[in-house]
Short mmCIF file of C-alpha atoms in Angstrom, two decimals:
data_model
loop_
_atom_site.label_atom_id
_atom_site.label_comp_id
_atom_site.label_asym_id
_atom_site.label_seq_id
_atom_site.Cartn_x
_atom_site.Cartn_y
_atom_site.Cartn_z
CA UNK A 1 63.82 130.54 -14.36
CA UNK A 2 62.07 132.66 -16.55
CA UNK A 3 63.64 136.18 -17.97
CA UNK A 4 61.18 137.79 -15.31
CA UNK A 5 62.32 135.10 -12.61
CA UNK A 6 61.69 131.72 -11.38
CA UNK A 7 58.90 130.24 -12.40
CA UNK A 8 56.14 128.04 -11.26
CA UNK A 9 54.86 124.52 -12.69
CA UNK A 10 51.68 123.00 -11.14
CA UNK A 11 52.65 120.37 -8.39
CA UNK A 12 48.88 119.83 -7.01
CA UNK A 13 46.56 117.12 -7.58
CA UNK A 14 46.74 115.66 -11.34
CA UNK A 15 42.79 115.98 -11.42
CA UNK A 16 42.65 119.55 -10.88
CA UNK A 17 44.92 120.37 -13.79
CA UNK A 18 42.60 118.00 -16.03
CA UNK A 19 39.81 119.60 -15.19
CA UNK A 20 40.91 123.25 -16.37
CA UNK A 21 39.03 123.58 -20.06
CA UNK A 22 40.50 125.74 -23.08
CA UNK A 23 39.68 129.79 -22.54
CA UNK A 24 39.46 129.50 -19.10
CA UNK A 25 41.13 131.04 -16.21
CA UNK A 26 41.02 134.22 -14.12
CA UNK A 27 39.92 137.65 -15.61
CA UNK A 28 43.49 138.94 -16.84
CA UNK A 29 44.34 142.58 -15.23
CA UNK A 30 46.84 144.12 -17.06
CA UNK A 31 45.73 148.10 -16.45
CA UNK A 32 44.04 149.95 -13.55
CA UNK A 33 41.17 150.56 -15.94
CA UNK A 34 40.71 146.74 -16.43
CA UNK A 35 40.69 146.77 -12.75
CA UNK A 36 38.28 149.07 -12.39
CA UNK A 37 36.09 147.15 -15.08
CA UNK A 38 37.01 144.01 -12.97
CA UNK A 39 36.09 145.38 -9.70
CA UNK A 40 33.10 146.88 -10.61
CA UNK A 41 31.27 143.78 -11.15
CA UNK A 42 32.16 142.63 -7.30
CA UNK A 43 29.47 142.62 -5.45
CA UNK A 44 29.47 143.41 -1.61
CA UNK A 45 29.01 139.32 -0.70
CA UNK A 46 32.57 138.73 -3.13
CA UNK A 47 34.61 142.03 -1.67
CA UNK A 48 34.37 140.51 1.82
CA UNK A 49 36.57 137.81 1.31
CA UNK A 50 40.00 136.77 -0.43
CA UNK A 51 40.28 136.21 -4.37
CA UNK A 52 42.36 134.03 -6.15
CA UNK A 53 45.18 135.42 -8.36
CA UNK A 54 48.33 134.16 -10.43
CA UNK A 55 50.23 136.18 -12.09
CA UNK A 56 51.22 134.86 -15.15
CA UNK A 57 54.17 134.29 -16.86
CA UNK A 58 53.07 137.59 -19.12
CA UNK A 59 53.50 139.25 -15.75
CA UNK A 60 49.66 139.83 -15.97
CA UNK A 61 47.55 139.29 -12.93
CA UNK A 62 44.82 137.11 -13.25
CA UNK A 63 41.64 137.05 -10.47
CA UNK A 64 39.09 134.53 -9.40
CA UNK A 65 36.70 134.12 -7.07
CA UNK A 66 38.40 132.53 -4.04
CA UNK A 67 37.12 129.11 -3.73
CA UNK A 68 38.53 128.80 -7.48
CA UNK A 69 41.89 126.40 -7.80
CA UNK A 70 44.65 128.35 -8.50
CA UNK A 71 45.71 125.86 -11.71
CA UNK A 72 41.76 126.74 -13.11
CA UNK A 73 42.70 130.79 -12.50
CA UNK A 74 46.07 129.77 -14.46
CA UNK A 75 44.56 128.34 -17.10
CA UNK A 76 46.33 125.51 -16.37
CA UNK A 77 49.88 127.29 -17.42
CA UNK A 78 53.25 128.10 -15.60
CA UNK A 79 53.00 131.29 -13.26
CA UNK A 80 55.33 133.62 -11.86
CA UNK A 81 52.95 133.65 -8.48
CA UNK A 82 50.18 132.70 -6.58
CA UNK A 83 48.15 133.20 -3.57
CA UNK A 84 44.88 134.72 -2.24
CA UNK A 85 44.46 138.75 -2.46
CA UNK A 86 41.68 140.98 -0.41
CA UNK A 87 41.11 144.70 -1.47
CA UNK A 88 39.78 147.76 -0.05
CA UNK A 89 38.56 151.02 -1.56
CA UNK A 90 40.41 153.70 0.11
CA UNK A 91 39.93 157.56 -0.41
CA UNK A 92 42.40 157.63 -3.71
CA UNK A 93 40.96 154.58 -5.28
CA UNK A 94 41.46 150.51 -4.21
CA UNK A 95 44.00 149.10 -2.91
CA UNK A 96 45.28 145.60 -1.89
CA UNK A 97 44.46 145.00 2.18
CA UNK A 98 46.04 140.94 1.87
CA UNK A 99 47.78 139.26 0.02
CA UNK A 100 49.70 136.18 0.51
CA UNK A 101 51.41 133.22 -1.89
CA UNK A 102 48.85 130.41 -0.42
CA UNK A 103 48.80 128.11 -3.06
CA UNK A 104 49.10 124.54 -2.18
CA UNK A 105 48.56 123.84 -6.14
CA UNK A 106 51.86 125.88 -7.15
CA UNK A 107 53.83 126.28 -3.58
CA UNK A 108 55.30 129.35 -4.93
CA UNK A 109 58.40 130.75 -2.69
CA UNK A 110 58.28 134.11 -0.66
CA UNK A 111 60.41 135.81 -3.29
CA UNK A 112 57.95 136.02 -5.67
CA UNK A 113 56.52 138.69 -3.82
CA UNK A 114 58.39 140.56 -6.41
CA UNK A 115 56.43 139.41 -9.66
CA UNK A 116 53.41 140.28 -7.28
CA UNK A 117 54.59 143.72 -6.86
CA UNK A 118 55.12 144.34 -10.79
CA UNK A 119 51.48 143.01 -11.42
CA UNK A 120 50.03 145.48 -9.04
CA UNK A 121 52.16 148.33 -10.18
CA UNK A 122 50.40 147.79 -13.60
CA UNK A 123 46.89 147.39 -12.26
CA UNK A 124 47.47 150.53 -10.22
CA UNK A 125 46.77 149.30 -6.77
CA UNK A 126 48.64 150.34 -3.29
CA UNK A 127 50.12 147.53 -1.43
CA UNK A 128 51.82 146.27 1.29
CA UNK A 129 55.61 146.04 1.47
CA UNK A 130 55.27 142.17 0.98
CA UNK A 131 52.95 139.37 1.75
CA UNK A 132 50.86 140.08 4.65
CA UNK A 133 51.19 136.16 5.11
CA UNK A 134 53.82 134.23 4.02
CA UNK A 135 53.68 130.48 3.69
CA UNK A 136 56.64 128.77 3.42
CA UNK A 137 57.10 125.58 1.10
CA UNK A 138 59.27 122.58 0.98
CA UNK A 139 59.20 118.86 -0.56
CA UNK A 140 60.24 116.60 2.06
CA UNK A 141 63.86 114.72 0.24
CA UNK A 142 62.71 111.52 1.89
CA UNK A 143 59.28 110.92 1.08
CA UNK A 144 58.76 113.36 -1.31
CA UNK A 145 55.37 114.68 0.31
CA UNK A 146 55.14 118.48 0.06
CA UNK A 147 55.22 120.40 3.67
CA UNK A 148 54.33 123.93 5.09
CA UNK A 149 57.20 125.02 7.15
CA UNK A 150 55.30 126.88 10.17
CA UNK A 151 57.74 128.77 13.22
CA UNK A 152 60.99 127.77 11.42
CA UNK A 153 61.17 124.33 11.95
CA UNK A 154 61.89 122.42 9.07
CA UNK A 155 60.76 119.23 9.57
CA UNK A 156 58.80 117.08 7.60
CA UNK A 157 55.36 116.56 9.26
CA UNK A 158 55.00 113.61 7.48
CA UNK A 159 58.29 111.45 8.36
CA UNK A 160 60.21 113.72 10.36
CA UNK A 161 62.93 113.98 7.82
CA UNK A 162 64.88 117.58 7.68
CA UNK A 163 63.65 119.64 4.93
CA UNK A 164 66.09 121.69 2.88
CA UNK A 165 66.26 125.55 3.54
CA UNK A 166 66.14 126.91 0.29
CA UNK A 167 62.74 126.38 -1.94
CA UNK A 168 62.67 123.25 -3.66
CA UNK A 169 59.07 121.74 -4.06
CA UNK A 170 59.03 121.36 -8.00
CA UNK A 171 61.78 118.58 -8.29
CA UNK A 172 62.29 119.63 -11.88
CA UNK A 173 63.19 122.99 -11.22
#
């Protein structure tokens, strides 16, 4: 856990991670005038779909375009969160219209909806009262294979094994 709240290590593929370079990584947002800046270079093609964010462990948020790997976005480092996030421009200024902690790399738990919050409190953007889509995440205790729970049932789609209520996909946390 981090003094902010638990944190999140990179579980995905060990590739991915390799492949993030020094200096990379989403465009930090830290302000509502770096979102502006940030937004303003969106074209109409970009704003139609999902980005990528993390938030990091600076409780910064941090956007890609969405076909980027959440670990790249990261910079490769621990994060507080992750998902995809969609935005609208609204009559007082943007706000978020998605957002939900879809990250296969990190399998972040629901709760961090709350770093999430923080991050877009600073950036200045209306939200939702959560994630418009949760996914729920689990590594299966018998073959160790990490699962999306989907309708409640936890069960291991990959040996039929029960999987533990309570978020445990990073076995070193």
């Amino acid at each position: 856990m981090s003094a902010r709240g638990r944190s999140y290590r990179y579980v995905g593929p060990v590739e991915l991670k390799a492949a993030v370079r020094p200096g990379g990584g989403g465009c930090r947002i830290s302000s509502a005038a770096e979102f502006g800046d940030w937004i303003a270079g969106r074209s109409a093609t970009e704003l139609a779909e999902p980005f990528t964010f993390v938030v990091g462990v600076d409780g910064a948020l941090r956007l890609a375009p969405r076909r980027s790997e959440h670990v790249a976005c990261a910079g490769g480092a621990t994060v507080l969160s992750a998902g995809e996030i969609g935005f609208v421009r609204e009559a007082g200024g943007w706000a978020v219209s998605e957002v939900s902690n879809q990250s296969t790399g990190y399998c972040p738990d629901i709760g961090s909806w709350s770093e999430v919050a923080r991050a877009l409190d600073c950036a200045g953007l209306e939200q939702p009262s959560g994630f418009t889509h949760e996914v729920v995440f689990r590594r299966c205790p018998g073959c160790q294979e990490h699962n999306i729970v989907r309708e409640d049932d936890f069960v291991c789609v990959f040996c039929g094994s029960d999987l533990p209520e309570i978020w445990n996909v990073d076995p070193t946390a």
